[in-house]
Coordinates of C-alpha atoms in Angstrom, one line a residue:
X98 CA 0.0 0.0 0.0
X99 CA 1.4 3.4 -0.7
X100 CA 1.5 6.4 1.9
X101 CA -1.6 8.2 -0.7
X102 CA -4.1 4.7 0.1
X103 CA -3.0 4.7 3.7
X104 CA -3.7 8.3 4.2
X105 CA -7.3 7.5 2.5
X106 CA -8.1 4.4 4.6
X107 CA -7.0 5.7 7.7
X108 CA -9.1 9.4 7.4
X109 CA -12.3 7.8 5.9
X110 CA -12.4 4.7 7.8
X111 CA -12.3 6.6 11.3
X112 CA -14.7 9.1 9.9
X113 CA -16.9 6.2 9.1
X114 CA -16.1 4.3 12.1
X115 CA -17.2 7.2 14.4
X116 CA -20.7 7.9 11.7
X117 CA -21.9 4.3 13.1
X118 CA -21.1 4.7 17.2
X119 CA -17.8 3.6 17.5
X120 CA -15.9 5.9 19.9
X121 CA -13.3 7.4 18.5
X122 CA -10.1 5.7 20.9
X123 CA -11.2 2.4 19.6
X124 CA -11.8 3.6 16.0
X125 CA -8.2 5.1 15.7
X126 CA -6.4 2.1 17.4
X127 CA -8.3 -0.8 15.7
X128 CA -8.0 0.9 12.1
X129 CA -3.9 1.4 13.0
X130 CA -3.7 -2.0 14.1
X131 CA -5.4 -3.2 10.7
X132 CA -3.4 -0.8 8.7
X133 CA -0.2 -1.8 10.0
X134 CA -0.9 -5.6 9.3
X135 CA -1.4 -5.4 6.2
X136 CA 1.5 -3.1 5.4
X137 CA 4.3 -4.3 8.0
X138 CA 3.5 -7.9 9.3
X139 CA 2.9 -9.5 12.4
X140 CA 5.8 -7.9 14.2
X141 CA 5.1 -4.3 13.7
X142 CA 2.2 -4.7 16.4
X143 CA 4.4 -4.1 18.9
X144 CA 4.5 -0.6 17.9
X145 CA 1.0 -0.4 19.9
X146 CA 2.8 -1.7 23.3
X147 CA 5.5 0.8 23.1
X148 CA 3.7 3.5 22.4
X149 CA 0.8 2.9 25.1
X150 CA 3.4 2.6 27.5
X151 CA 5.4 5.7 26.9
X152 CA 2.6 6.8 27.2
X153 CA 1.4 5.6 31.0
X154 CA 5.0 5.9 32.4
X155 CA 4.7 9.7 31.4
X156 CA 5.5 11.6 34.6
X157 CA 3.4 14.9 33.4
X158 CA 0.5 13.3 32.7
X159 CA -0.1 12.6 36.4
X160 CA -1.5 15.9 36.5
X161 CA -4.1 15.7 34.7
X162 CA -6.0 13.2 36.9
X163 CA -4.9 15.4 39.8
X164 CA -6.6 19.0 38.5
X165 CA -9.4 16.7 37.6
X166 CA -9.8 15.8 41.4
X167 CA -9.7 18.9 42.2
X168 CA -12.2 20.0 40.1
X169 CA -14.4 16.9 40.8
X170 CA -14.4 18.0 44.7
X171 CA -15.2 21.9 44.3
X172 CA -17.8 20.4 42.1
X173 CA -19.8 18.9 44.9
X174 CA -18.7 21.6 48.0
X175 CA -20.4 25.1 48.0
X176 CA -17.4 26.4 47.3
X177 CA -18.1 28.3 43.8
X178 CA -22.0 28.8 45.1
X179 CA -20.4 30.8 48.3
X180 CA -17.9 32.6 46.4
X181 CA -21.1 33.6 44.0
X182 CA -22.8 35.2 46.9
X183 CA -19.6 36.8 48.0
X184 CA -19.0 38.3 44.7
X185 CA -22.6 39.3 44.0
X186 CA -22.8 41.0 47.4
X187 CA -20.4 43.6 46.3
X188 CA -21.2 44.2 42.7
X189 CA -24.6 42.8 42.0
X190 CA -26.0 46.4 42.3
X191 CA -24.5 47.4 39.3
X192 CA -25.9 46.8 36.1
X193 CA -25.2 43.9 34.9
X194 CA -23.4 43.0 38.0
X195 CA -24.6 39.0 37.9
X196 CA -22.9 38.9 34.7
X197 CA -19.7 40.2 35.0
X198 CA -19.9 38.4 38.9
X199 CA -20.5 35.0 36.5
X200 CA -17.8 35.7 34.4
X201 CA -15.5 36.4 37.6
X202 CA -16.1 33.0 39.2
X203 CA -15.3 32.0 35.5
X204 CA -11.9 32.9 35.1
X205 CA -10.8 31.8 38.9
X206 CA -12.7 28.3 38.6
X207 CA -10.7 28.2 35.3
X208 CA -7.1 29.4 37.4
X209 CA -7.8 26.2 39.8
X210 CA -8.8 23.3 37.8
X211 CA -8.5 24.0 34.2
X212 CA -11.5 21.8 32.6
X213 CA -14.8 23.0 31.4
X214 CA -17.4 20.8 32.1
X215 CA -17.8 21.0 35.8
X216 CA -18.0 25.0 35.6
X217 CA -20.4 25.0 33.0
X218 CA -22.9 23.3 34.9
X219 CA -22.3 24.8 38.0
X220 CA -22.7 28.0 36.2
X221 CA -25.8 26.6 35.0
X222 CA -26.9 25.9 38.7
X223 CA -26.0 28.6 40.3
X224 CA -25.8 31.8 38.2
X225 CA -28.5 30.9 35.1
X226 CA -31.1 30.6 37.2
X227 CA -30.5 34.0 39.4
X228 CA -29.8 35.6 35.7
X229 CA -33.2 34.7 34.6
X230 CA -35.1 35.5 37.8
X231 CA -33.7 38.7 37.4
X232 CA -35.5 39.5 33.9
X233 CA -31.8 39.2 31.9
X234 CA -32.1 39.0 28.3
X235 CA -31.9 34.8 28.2
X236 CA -29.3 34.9 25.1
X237 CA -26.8 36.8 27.1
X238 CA -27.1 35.0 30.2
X239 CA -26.4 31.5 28.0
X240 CA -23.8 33.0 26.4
X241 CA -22.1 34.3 29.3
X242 CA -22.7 30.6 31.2
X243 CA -21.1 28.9 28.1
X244 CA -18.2 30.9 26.8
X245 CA -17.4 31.6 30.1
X246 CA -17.4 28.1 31.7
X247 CA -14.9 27.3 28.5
X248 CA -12.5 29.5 29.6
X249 CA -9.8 26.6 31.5
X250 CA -9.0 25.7 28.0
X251 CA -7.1 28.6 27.8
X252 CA -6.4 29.9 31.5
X253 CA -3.3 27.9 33.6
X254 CA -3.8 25.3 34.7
X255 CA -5.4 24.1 31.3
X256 CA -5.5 20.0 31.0
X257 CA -5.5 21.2 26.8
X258 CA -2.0 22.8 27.1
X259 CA -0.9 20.1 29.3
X260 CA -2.1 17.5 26.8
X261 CA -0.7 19.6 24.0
X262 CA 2.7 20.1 25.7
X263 CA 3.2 16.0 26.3
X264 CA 2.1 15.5 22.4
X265 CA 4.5 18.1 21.1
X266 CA 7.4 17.9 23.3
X267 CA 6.7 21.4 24.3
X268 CA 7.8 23.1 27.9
X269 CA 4.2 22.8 29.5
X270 CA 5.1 25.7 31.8
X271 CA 6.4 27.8 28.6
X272 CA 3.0 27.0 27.1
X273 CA 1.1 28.4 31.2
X274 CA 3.2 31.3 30.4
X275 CA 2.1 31.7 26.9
X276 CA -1.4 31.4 27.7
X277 CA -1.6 33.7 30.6
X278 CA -2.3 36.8 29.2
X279 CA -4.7 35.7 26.2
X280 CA -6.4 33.9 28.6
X281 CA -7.1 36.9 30.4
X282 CA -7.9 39.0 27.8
X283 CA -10.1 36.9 25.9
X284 CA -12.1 36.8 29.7
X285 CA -11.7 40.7 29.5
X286 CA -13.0 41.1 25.6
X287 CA -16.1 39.1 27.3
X288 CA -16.4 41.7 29.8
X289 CA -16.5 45.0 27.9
X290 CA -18.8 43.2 25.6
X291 CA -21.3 43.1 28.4
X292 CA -20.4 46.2 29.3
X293 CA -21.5 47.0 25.7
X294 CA -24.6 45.1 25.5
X295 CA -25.7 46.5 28.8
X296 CA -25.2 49.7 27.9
X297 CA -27.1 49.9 24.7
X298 CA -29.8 47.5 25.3
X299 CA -30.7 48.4 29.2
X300 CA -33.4 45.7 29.0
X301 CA -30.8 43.1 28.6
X302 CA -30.0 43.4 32.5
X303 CA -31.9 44.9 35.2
X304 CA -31.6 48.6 36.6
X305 CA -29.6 48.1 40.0
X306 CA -32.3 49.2 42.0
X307 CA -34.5 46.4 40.8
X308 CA -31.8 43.9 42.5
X309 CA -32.7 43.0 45.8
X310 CA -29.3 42.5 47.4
X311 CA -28.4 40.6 50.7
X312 CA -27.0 43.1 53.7
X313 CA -22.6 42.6 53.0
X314 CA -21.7 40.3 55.9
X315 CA -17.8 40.5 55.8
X316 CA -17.6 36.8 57.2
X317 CA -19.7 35.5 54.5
X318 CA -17.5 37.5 52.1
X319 CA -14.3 35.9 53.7
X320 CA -16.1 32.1 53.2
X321 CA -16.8 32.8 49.4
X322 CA -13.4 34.2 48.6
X323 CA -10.6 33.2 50.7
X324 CA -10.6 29.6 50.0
X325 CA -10.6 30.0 46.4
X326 CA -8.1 32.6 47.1
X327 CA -6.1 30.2 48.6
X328 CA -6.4 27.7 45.8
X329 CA -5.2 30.1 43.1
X330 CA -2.1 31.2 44.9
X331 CA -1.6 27.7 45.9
X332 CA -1.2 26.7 42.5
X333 CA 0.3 29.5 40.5
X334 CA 2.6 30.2 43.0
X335 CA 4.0 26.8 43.3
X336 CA 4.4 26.5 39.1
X337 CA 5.0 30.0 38.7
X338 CA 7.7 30.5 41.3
X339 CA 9.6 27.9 40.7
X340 CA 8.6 25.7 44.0
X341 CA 7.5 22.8 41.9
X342 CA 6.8 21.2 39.1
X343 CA 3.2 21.2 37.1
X344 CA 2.7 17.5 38.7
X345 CA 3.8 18.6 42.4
X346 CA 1.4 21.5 42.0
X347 CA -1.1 19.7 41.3
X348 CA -0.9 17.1 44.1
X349 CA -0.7 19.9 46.6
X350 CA -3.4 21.7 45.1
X351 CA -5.4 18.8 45.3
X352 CA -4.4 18.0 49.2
X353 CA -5.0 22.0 49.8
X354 CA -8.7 21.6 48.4
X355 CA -9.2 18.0 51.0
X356 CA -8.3 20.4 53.5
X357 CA -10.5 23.7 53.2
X358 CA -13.5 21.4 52.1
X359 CA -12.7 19.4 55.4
X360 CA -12.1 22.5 57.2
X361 CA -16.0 23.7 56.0
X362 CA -17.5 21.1 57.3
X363 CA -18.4 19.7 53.8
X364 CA -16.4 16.6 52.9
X365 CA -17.9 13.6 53.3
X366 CA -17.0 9.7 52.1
X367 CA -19.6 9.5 50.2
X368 CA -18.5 13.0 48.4
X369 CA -15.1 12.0 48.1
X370 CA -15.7 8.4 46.8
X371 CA -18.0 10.2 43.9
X372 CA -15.0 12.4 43.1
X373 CA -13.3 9.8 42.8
X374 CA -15.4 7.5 40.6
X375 CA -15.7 10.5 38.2
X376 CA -12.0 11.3 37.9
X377 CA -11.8 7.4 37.2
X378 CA -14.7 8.0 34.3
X379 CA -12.8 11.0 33.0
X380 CA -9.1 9.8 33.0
X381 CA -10.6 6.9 31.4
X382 CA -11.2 8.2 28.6
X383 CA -8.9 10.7 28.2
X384 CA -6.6 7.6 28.4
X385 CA -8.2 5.5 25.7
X386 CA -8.4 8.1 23.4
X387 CA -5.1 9.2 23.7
X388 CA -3.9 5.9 23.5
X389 CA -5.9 4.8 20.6
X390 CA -5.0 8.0 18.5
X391 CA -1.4 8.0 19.4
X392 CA -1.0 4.2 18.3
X393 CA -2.6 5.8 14.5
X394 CA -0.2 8.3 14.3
X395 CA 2.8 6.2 15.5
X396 CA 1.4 3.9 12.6
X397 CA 1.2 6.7 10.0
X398 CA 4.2 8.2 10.7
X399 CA 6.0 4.7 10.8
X400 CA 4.0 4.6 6.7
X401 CA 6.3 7.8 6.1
X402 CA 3.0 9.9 6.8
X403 CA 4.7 12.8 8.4
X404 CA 6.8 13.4 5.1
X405 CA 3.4 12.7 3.2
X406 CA 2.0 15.5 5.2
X407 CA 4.6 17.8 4.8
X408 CA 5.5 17.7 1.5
X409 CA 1.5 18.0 0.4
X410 CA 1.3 21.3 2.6
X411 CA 4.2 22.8 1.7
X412 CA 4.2 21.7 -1.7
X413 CA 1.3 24.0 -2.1
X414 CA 3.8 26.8 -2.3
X415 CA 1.4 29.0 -0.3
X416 CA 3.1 31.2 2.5
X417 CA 3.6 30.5 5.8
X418 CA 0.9 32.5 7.7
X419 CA -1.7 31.3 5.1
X420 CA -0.6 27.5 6.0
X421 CA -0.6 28.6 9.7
X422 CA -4.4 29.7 8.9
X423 CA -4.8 26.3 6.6
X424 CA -4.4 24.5 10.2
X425 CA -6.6 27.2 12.0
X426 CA -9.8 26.1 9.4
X427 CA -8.8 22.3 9.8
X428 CA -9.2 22.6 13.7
X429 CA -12.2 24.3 13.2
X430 CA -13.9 22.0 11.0
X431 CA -12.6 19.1 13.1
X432 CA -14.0 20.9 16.4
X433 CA -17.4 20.7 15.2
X434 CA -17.3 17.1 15.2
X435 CA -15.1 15.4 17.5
X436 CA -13.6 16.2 21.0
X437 CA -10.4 18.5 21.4
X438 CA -8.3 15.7 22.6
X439 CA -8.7 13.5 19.7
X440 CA -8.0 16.7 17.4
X441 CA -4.8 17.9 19.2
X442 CA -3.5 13.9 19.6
X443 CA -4.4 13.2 15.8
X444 CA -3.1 16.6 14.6
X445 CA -0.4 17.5 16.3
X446 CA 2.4 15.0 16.0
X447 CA 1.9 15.8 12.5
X448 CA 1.2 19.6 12.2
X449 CA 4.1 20.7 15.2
X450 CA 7.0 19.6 13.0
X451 CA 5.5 21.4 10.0
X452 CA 5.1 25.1 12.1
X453 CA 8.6 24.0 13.4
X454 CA 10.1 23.9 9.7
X455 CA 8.1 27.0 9.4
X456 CA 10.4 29.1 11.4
X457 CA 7.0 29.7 13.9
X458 CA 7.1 29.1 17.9
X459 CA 5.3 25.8 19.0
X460 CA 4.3 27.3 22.1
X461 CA 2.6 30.2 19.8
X462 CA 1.0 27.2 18.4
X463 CA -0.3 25.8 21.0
X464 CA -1.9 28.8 22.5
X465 CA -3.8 29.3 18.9
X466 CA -5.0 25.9 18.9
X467 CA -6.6 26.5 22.9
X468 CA -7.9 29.4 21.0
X469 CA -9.3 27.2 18.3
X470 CA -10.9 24.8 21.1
X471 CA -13.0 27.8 22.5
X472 CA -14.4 28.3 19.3
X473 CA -14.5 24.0 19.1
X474 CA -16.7 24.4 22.4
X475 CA -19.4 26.8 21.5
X476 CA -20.0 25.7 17.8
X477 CA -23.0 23.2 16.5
X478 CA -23.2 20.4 15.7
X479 CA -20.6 19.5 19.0
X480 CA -20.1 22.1 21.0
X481 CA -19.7 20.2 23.9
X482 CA -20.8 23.5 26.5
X483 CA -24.0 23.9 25.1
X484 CA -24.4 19.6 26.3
X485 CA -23.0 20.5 29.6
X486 CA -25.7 23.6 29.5
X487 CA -28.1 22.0 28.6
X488 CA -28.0 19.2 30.9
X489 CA -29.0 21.7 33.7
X490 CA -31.0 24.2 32.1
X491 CA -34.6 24.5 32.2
X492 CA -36.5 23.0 29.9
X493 CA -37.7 25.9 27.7
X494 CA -33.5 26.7 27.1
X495 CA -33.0 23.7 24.6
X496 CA -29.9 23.3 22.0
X497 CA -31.2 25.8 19.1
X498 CA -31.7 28.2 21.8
X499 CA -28.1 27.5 23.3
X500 CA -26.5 28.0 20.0
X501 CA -28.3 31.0 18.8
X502 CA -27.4 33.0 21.9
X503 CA -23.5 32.0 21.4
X504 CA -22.6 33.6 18.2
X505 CA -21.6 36.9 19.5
X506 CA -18.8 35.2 21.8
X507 CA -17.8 32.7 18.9
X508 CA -17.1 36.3 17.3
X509 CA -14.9 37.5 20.1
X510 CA -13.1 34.1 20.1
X511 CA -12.5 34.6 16.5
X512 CA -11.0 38.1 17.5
X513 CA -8.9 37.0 19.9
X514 CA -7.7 34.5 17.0
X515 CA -6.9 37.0 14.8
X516 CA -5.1 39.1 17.2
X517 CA -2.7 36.3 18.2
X518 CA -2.2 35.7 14.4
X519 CA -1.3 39.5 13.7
X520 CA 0.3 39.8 17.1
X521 CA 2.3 36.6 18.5
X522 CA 3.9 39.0 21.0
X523 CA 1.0 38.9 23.1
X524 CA 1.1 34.9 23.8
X525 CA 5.4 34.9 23.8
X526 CA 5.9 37.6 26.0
X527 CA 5.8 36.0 29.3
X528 CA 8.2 32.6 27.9
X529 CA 10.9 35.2 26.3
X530 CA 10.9 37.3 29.4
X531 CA 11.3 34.0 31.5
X532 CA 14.4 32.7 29.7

């Protein structure tokens, strides 16, 4: 078999694979294994043993079951529901206030554990519901739930970037460095956009005095926000200054959260046994998948796929930036159908060299693909937020509503895109000034 009817078996057979229900860790690996039978032999299977094994052994991955802990335990403590009432008690007479209070509690669950599906849907428990009560326009309040629950793609400690830095061979904490301030701005381009809407459509939030706000109780304030504060310093401090490493910092952050749950009076076996069971769930599949699709590409590449690759994209004697924004448009299209994880681990191995040959920064990379994944999040047909919104929203908010209301933060996220395209300062600031 040439590299040309490889290339075609192995991107129509998983596409078709995945059309009739197979998930997509067993679709990659199984279609690999047949692949590389019928090319190589008998032998060459052991390619799948050594691969899956690098894999396991590999010491920064043991962070990512770790921030999903952690974020599987804040999850079921009133944690982010306290620091919502802290929050709302100082700015919720503005107007507005519930918004921009949501997209707060946004960027600091995002700064502890780094995965979007838990803060969506407490989001959607705590802060929809008061949004709506309080007569906001129902499209901004989704919006602000979804794109703003998917912002630990992009914000340290994001499981993505760590993901991304294994697959790539890329400094993880470079890549935390690089992401910083996007991260942050994008979370701040969300902001004035309330600011915005607010402003020119008053009936999109209520007039402060309409709010009926709790008495400030300084106590209660303290219980919302020191713990998380805590939490953040806890872990950027640790990987930031040089105490630890990404894996340390996470097993600390995750015996720091034990601790102030215990301390509230909130954990419980039962609590932490469910934590556990869904880190299990989640690891699990991050595992398979990751396994499965990096046993295809050690295939391909094995085929002489990454030269395949390479000479088709740059045989198209297009420039740099435009192939830069050839990859931009495949992650796109691929986000709208598959999960980021089996994007970045199918991709990657293959693209990274490519931007490498390029002459362009990997970490600069990596942060436009996290970028790429926000977009990935929000848009139909996947868009895995509006699931995790959906899953606690009332029943009147289904996923045509979800979607329609998202379009104006799919437009910032596009922004943001296009100003770490014209600007790659912005995202290698931070690395340069840390060599």
């Amino acid at each position: 078999m040439t590299i040309l009817t490889i290339s075609i078996i192995l991107l129509l057979g998983i596409f078709t694979l995945m059309a009739i229900g197979v998930p997509l860790a067993f679709a990659a690996g199984s279609l690999a294994m047949v692949v590389a039978y019928l090319k190589f032999g008998l032998p060459v299977l052991a390619i799948a043993h050594k691969t899956v094994y690098g894999l396991a052994t590999e010491y920064s991955f043991l962070s990512v079951p770790m921030f999903i802990l952690m974020a599987s335990l804040l999850e079921r403590s009133r944690l982010a529901r306290d620091l919502y009432d802290a929050l709302n008690s100082v700015f919720g007479r503005v107007r507005g206030g519930i918004g921009y209070v949501t997209l707060v509690i946004s960027v600091l669950l995002a700064a502890i554990s780094g995965i979007i599906g838990g803060e969506i849907v407490l989001l959607g428990l705590v802060a929809l519901p008061q949004m709506l009560r309080l007569k906001y326009d129902r499209n901004l309040a989704i919006g602000i739930v979804c794109a703003g629950g998917s912002l630990g793609t992009m914000i340290p400690p994001s499981i993505v970037l760590i993901v991304y830095g294994l697959t790539a061979d890329v400094s993880v904490h470079k890549l935390f460095l690089g992401s910083f301030l996007p991260g942050f701005l994008l979370a701040l381009f969300y902001l004035i956009y309330i600011a915005v809407r607010c402003w020119l459509d008053p009936n999109a939030a209520p007039k402060p005095v309409e709010v009926k706000q709790e008495p400030f109780k300084l106590s209660a304030f303290l219980r919302g926000v020191l713990p998380t504060g805590i939490l953040i310093l806890t872990v950027f401090g640790c990987i930031y200054g040089g105490i630890t490493s990404i894996t340390e910092a996470a097993n600390i952050a995750v015996g720091m959260t034990i601790v102030i749950i215990a301390v509230r009076g909130e954990l419980t076996v039962a609590m932490l046994a469910q934590a556990l069971t869904q880190t299990l769930r989640a690891c699990g599949i991050i595992l398979w998948v990751t396994f499965g699709a990096a046993v295809m590409v050690a295939i391909y590449n094995l085929s002489g796929g990454q030269k395949f690759v390479t000479d088709v994209i740059l045989g198209l004697n297009i420039s740099p930036f435009l192939t830069i924004l050839l990859m931009m448009a495949i992650f796109v299209v691929l986000g709208m159908f598959m999960d980021w994880i089996g994007i970045l681990l199918l991709c990657m191995p293959i693209f990274v060299p490519i931007v490498t040959v390029l002459g362009y920064d990997p970490v600069w990379f990596g942060v436009l693909f996290s970028v790429t994944m926000q977009v990935a999040f929000l848009s139909p047909p996947f868009g895995p937020a509006a699931f995790y919104l959906r899953s606690v929203a009332p029943p009147d908010i289904t996923l045509p509503v979800i979607y329609r209301a998202l379009w104006p933060f799919i437009l910032i996220q596009l922004f943001m895109l296009a100003l770490l395209l014209a600007f790659p300062e912005i995202s290698l600031f931070l690395p340069n000034l840390a060599r």
